[in-house]
XYZ file of C-alpha atoms in Angstrom:
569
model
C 9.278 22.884 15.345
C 7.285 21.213 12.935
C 4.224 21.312 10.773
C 1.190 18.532 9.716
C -1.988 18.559 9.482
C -4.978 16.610 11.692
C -6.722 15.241 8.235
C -4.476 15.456 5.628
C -6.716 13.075 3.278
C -8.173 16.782 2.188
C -5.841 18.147 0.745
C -6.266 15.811 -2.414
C -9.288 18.894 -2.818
C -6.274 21.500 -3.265
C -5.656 19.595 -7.039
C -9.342 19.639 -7.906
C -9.305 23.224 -7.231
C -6.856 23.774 -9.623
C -8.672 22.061 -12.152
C -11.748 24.322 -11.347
C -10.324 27.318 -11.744
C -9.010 26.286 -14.845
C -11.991 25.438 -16.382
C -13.457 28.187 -15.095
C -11.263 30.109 -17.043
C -11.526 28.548 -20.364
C -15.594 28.962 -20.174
C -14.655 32.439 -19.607
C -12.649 32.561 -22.636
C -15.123 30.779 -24.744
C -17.365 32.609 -23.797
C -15.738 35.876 -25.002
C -15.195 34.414 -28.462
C -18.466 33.862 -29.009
C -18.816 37.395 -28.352
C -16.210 38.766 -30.374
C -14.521 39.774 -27.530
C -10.603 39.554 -28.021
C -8.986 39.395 -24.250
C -10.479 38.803 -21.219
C -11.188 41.539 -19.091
C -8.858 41.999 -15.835
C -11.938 41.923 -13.462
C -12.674 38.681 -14.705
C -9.661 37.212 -13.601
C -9.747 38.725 -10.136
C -13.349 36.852 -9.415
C -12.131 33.830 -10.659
C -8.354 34.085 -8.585
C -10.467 34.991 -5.345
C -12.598 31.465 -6.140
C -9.966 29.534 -6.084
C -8.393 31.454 -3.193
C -11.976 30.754 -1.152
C -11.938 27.190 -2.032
C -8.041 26.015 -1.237
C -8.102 27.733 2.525
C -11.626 26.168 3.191
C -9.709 22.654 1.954
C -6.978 24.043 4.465
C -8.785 24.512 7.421
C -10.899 20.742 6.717
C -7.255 19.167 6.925
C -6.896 21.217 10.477
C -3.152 22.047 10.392
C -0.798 22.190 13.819
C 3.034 22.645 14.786
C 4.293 20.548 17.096
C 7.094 21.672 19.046
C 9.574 19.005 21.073
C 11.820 19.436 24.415
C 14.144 17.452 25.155
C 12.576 16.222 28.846
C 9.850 17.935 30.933
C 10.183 17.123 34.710
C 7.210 17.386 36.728
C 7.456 17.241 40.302
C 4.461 15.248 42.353
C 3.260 16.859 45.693
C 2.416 13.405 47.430
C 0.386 14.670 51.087
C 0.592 11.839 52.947
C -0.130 13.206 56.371
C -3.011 12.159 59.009
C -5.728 13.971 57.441
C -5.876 12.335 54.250
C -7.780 9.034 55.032
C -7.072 6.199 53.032
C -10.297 6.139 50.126
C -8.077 9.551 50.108
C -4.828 8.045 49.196
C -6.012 5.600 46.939
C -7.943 8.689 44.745
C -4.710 9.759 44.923
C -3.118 7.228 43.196
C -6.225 6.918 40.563
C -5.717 11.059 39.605
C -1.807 10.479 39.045
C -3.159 6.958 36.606
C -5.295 9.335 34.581
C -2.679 11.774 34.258
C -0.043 8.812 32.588
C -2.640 8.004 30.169
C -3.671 11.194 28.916
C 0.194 11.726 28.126
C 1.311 8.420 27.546
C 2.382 9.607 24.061
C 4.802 11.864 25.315
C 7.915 9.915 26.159
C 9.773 12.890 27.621
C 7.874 12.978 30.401
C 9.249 12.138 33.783
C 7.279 12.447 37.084
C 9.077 12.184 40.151
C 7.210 11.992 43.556
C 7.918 13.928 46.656
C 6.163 13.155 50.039
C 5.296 15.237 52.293
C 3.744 16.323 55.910
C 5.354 18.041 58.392
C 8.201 18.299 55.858
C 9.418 16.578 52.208
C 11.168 13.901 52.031
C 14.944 13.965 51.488
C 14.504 11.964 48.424
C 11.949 11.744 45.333
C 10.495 8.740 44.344
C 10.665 8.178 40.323
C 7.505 6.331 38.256
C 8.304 6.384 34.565
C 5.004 4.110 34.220
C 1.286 3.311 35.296
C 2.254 -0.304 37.073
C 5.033 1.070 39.748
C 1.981 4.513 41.332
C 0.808 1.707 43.991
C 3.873 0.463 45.065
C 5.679 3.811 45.210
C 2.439 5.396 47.099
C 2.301 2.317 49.873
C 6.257 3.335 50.314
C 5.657 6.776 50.675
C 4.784 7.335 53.754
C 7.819 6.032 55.577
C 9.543 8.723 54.150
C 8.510 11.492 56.205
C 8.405 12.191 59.937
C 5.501 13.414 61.928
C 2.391 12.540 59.993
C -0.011 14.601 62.377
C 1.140 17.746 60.670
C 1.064 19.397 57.540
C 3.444 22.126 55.661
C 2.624 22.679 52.021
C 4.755 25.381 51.833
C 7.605 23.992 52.935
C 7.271 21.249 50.113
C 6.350 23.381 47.167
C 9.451 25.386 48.408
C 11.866 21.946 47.842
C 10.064 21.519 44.167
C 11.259 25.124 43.084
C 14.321 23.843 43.995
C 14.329 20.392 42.079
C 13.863 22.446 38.669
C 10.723 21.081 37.682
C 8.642 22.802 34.653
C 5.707 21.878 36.327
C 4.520 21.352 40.238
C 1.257 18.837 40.831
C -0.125 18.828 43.851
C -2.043 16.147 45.603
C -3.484 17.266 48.839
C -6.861 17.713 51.003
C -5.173 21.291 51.870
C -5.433 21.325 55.220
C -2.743 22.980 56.835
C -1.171 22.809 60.460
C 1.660 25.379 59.353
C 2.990 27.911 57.092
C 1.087 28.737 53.933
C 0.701 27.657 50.130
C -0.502 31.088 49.307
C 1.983 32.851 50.670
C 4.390 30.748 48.278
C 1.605 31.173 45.086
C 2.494 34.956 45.760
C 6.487 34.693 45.009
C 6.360 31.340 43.502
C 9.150 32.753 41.146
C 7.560 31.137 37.596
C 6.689 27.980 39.100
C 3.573 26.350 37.823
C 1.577 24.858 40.578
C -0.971 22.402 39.533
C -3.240 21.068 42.235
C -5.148 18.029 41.146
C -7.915 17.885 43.822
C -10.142 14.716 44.472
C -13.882 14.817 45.137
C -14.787 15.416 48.224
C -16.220 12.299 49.447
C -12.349 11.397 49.579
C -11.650 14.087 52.433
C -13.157 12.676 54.964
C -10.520 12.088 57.769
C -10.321 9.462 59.686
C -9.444 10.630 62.899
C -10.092 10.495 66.506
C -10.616 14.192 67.838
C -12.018 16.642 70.643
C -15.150 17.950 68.694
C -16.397 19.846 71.362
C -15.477 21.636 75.249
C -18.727 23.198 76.332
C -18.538 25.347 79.652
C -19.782 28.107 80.968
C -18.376 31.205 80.616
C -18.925 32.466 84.239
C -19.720 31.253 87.285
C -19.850 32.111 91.333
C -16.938 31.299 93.706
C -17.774 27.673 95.259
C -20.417 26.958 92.205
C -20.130 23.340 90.768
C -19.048 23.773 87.565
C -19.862 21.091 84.170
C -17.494 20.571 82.093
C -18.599 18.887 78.877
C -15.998 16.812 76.357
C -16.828 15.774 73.436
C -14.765 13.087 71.676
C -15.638 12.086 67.779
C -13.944 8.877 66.350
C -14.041 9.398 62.547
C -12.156 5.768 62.249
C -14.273 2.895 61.116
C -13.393 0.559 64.296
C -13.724 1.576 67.887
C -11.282 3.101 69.823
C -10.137 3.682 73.140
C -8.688 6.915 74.224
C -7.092 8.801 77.279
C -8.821 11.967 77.931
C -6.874 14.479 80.751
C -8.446 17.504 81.912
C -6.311 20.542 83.373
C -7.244 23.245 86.050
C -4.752 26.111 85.112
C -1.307 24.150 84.902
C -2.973 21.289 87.665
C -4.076 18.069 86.380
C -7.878 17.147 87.833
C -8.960 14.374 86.197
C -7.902 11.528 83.766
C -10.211 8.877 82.352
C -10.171 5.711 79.501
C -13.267 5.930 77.279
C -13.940 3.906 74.612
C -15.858 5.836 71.614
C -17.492 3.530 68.646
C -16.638 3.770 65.120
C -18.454 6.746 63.049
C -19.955 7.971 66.326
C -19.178 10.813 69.452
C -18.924 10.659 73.221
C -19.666 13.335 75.423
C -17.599 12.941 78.716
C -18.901 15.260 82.020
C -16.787 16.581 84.712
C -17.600 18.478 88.095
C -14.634 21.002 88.058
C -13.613 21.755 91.714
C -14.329 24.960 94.168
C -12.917 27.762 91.495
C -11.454 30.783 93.405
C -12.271 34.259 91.886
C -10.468 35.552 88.944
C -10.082 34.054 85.412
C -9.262 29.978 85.123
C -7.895 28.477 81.774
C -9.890 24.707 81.600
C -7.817 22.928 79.339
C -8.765 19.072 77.253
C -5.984 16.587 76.003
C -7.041 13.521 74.443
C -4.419 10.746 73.152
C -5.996 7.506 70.922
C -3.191 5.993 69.412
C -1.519 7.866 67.132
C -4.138 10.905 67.435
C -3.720 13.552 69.976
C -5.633 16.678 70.168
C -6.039 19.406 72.934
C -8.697 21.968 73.376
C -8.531 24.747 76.131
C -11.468 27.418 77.124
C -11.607 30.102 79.902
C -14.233 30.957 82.763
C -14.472 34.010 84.998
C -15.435 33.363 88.356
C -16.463 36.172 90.922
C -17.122 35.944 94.225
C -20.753 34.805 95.653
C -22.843 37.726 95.938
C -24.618 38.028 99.659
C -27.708 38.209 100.562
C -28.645 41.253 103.223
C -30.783 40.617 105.829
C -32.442 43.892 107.550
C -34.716 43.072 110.523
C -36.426 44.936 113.069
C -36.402 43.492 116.170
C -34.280 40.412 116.934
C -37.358 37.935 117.947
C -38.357 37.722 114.229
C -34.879 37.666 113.120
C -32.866 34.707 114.401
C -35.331 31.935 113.070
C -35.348 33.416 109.575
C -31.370 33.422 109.276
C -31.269 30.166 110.793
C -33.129 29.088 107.284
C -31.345 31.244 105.191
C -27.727 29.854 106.634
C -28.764 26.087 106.406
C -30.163 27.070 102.677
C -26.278 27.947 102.234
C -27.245 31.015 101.460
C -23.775 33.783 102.380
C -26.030 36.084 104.536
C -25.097 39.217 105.676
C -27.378 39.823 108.741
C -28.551 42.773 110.274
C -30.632 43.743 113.738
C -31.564 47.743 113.664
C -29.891 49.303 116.290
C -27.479 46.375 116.862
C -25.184 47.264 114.133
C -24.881 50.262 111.265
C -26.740 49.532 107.945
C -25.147 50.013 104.749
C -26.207 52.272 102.230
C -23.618 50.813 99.777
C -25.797 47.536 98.189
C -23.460 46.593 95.599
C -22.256 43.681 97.287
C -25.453 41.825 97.753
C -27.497 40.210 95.215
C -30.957 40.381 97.143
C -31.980 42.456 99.946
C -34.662 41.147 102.511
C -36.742 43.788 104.675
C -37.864 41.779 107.631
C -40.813 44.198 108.954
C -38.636 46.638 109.800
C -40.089 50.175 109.782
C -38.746 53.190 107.703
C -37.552 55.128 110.753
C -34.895 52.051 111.284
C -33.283 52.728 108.227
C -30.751 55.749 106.943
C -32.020 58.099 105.635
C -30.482 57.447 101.731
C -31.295 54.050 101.983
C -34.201 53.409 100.218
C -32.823 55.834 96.930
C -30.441 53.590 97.034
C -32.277 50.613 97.085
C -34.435 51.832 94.419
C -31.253 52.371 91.997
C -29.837 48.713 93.011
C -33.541 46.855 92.383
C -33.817 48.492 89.133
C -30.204 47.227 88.295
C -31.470 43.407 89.017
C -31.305 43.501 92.375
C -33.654 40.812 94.138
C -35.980 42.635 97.112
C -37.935 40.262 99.564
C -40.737 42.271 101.800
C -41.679 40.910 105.079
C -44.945 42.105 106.381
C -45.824 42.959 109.788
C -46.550 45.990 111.906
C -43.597 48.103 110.743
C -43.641 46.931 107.487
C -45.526 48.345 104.197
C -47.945 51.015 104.709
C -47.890 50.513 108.754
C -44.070 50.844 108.394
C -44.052 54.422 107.196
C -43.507 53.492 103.388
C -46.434 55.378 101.836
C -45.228 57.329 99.010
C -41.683 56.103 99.306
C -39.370 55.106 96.722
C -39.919 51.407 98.318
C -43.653 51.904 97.396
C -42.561 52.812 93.368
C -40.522 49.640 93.418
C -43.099 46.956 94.813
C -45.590 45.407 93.166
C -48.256 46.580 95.610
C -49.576 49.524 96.794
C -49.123 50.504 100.190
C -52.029 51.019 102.045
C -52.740 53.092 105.529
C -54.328 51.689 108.406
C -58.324 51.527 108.193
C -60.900 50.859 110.069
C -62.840 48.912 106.785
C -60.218 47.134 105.151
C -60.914 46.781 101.260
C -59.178 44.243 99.453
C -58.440 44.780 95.517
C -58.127 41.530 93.960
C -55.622 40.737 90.844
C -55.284 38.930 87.996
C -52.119 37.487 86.511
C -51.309 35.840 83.166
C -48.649 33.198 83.499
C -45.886 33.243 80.746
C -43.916 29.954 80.677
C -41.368 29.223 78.107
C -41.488 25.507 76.737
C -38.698 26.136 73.808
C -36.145 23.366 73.219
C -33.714 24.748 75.326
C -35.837 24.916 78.400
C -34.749 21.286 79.302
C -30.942 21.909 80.005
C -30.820 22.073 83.780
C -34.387 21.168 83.895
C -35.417 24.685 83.710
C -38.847 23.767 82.404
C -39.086 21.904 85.770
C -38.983 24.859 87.668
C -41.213 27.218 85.896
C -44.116 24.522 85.996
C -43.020 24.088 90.110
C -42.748 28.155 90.536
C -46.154 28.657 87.939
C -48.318 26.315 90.498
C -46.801 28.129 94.212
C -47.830 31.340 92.084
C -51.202 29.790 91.478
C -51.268 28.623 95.188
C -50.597 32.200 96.386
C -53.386 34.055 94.462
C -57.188 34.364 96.553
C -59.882 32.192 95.299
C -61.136 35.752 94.561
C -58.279 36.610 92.627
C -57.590 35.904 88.525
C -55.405 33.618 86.702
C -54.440 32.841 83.257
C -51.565 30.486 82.037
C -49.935 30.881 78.447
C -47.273 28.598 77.390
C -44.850 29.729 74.248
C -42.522 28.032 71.777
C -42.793 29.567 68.482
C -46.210 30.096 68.910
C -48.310 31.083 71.858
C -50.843 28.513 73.043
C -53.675 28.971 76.070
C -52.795 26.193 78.753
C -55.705 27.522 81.027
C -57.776 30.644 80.311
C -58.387 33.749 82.698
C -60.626 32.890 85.238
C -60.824 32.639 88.857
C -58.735 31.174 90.954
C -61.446 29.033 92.568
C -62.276 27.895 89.307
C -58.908 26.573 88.051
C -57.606 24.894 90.857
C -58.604 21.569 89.722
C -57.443 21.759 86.891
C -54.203 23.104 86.377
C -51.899 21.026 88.127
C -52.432 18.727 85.532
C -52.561 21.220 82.238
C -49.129 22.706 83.773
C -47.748 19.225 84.285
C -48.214 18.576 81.175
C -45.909 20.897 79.185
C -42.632 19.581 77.151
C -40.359 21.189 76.102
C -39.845 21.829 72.174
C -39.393 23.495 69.313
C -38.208 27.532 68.671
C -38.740 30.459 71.404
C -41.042 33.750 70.190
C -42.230 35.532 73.370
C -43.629 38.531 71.651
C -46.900 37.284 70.427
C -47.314 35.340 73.877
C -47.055 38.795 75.410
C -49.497 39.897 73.448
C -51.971 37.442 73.585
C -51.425 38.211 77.699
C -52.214 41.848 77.449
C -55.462 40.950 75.255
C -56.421 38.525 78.223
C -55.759 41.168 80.489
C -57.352 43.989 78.895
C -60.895 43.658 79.756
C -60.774 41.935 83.349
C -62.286 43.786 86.029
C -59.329 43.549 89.061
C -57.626 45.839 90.937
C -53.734 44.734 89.814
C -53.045 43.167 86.278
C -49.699 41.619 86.257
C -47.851 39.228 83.584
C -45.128 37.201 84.729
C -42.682 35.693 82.035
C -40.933 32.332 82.637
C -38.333 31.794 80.610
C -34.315 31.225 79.816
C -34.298 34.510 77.966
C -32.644 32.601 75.106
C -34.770 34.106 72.190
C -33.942 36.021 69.115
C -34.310 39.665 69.505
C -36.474 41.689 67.270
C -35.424 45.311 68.536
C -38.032 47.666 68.317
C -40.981 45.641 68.223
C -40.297 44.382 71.734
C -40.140 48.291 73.024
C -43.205 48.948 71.058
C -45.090 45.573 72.828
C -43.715 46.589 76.375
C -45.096 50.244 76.101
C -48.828 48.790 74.837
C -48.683 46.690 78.653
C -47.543 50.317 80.255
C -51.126 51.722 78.256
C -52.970 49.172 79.167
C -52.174 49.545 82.926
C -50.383 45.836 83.572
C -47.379 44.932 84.635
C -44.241 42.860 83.579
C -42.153 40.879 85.646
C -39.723 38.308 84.312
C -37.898 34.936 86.107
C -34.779 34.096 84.364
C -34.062 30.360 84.358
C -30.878 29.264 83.826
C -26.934 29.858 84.410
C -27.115 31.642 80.957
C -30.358 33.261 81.044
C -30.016 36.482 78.855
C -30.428 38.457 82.076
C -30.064 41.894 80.528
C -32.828 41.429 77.816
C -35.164 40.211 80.597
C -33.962 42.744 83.273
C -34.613 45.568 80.173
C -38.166 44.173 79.696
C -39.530 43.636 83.425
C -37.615 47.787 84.170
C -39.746 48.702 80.746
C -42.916 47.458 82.373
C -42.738 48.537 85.816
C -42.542 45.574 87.133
């Protein structure tokens, strides 16, 4: 150990202060002579020591003193990442932060850096630089010293640089590990110091061909035709071909050669086959080159879900399932008196009452079809003379569940006309599966169904409600709103609530004898809790209706299912 100073051309002040305090003491002395005086007082002396004091340890601390303190050699061990991830703007950054470091401590010849590669593991050997001109050549060599690029262990390597006793660790890497941890070593690194010297971030940007993306559903019916979606990003700046293999379970389906551009993605589609009930692991492997990567994703499949068919009399019941089977609809059919009706519904997604009169059915059945509708059952009506109110239904629990009321025979028939506002959902995501499609096609056979006498109003939502054809009369609108209705697109964000709203406002002072909304949509908006509950019990006030159509394999079926059994409808 050693001492100097930083500017020692002050000290030349130390003298002068000397001579200061000198002279300050012979004025003193003078001074006292004059006066008579015949020693110099002790207090005297102390101000003038502590002067001279002040003065030499400000000249002192202008010449900046240090120690300096010499080893004999500091080895520094150089974490070199040269796995898959780090592209090459990457390696050469590299290279530039390990340049920098030389210079700064180019003074210090003790200094010896050796360089250990790693990726799946280090290197056997290190590579020495004892100056700036040999980084490039020992970084372009690098890489051939390590096997199996495509992974990365960070731990393993900082655990062969404890062992190389090194006073100090540097680490070059993006960080990204496939295995293992670095923390878990920073936690018992046993005194080593780990220095990671970390490149901008521009410099991390792999180039890579990956799977960015497996989109599919996450059920679906026995015999549906399932999409798969692949997507396949090519980080690499020149284009690339690559084999992409798609696996059923442990059974290969499907193999294809794509070719993706540089800097862009490729979504690949595939019709998975029939999927038997139960739970199905879809699995992606893609292989460009030297990239592989595999993606996997699970879907539940149940069985089909049949539709009952009740009739009552077999002249009006064979053309109907005729239909219904060439639809490819699984049908359950039934003839009273032919064959026992269930009570137990639970199997069948819909149930269809074919004028069939009460007295044909059990006895439970209709409490039990009132508990399955309400659970999101579908119910289909057929009039006729044992249907309805002619059917014995008046006051049932098949009355509380329709939409109409069930009248008795008369003589004078009165007819109570309706009006119905028309919620349709044109959000972004109504265009997957051409959903907004169908609500325009299923808006204009509801249009089509009404009496010229009858009332109709059509609201279309995003994230704002917006009239597409004010309440008015049937009669009055029919011109018109095949072409309003056509006209939708579908954009922007989904808020139902205020188009709800605005519906019930609509509805509110019409003079009809049934006011009814029915919402359109994909269900796919963000819930707002109780201001929904609070909207839905201000239609129950007003004496309207709610029904809701869900659109769409992933239609938020619950939230819609909670709103139409909140509204009665």
């Amino acid at each position: 150990m050693s001492y100097a100073f930083e500017n020692p051309q002050y000290l030349w002040l130390i003298p002068l202060c000397i001579a200061i305090f000198i002279a300050i003491h012979l004025i003193e002395n003078f001074k006292s002579n004059n006066h008579k005086k015949t020693k110099i007082s002790k207090r005297s002396l102390f101000v003038s020591f502590l002067r001279f004091l002040t003065l030499s340890l400000l000249v002192i601390a202008l010449a900046q003193p240090f120690y300096t303190h010499t080893k004999e050699s500091e080895n520094i061990t150089v974490l070199l990442d040269v796995s898959n991830s780090i592209s090459s703007e990457g390696k050469t950054e590299f290279g530039n932060i390990l340049k920098r470091f030389l210079s700064a401590n180019k003074n210090n010849a003790n200094l010896q850096l050796k360089i250990l590669p790693f990726a799946e593991s280090p290197a056997k050997a290190t590579l020495e630089i004892n100056n700036i001109n040999e980084i490039d050549s020992t970084f372009k060599n690098s890489s051939s010293k390590v096997s199996n690029s495509n992974s990365t262990d960070i731990f393993s390597a900082l655990n062969r640089a404890r062992s190389l006793d090194s006073s100090a660790v540097l680490v070059l890497s993006d960080g990204f590990e496939t295995q293992n941890s670095a923390v878990e070593f920073a936690k018992s690194s046993g005194g080593v110091r780990i220095f990671p010297l970390i490149p901008a971030e521009k410099f991390f940007k792999a180039q890579e061909v990956h799977l960015s993306n497996l989109q599919l559903p996450l059920t679906s019916n026995a015999d549906d035709k399932v999409e798969l979606k692949t997507t396949i990003e090519n980080s690499t700046n020149k284009e690339t071909s690559a084999t992409l293999e798609i696996f059923l379970d442990d059974k290969k389906i499907e193999t294809k050669t794509i070719t993706i551009q540089n800097n862009k993605e490729k979504q690949i589609q595939t019709i998975l086959p029939e999927l038997s009930s139960g739970i199905h692991k879809i699995t992606a492997k893609m292989t460009a080159g030297n990239f592989q990567d595999e993606q996997y994703k699970f879907i539940t499949t149940k069985e089909r879900e049949q539709i009952l068919l009740l009739s009552g009399n077999a002249s009006e019941h064979t053309l109907l399932a005729k239909i219904l089977a060439l639809k490819g609809y699984p049908l359950k059919q039934i003839v009273a008196g032919q064959e026992t009706i269930p009570t137990n519904l639970k199997n069948f997604s819909s149930i269809i009452l074919n004028n069939i009169s009460n007295a044909q059915l059990p006895s439970n059945f209709l409490a039990e079809l009132k508990a399955h509708v309400q659970n999101g059952s579908g119910l289909v009506i057929i009039g006729g003379d044992k249907s309805f109110g002619l059917g014995g239904y008046i006051g049932t629990a098949l009355e509380e569940i329709s939409p109409v009321k069930f009248m008795p025979p008369q003589t004078t028939k009165k007819v109570l006309n309706t009006a119905v506002v028309l919620l349709l959902d044109k959000s972004r995501s109504m265009v997957e599966q051409n959903r907004i499609g169908a609500a325009k096609n299923a808006a204009m056979a509801s249009i089509n169904a009404l009496k010229d006498d009858d009332y109709i109003g059509v609201i279309g939502f995003d994230s704002a409600p917006f009239v597409v054809i004010s309440l008015d009369k049937v009669t009055a609108v029919k011109a018109i709103a095949d072409r309003r209705i056509r006209n939708l697109t579908a954009s922007g964000g989904t808020n139902p609530l205020s188009a709800l709203s605005q519906a019930r406002a609509m509805l509110t002072n019409v003079k009809a004898g049934r006011k009814h909304i029915i919402m359109m949509s994909d269900g796919q908006f963000p819930l707002e809790g109780n201001r929904y509950i609070d909207e839905i019990n201000r239609v129950n006030q007003a004496g309207i209706t709610l029904s809701t159509v869900a659109l769409g394999n992933d239609a938020d079926i619950p939230f819609l299912k909670m709103m139409a059994q909140g509204a009665k409808g």
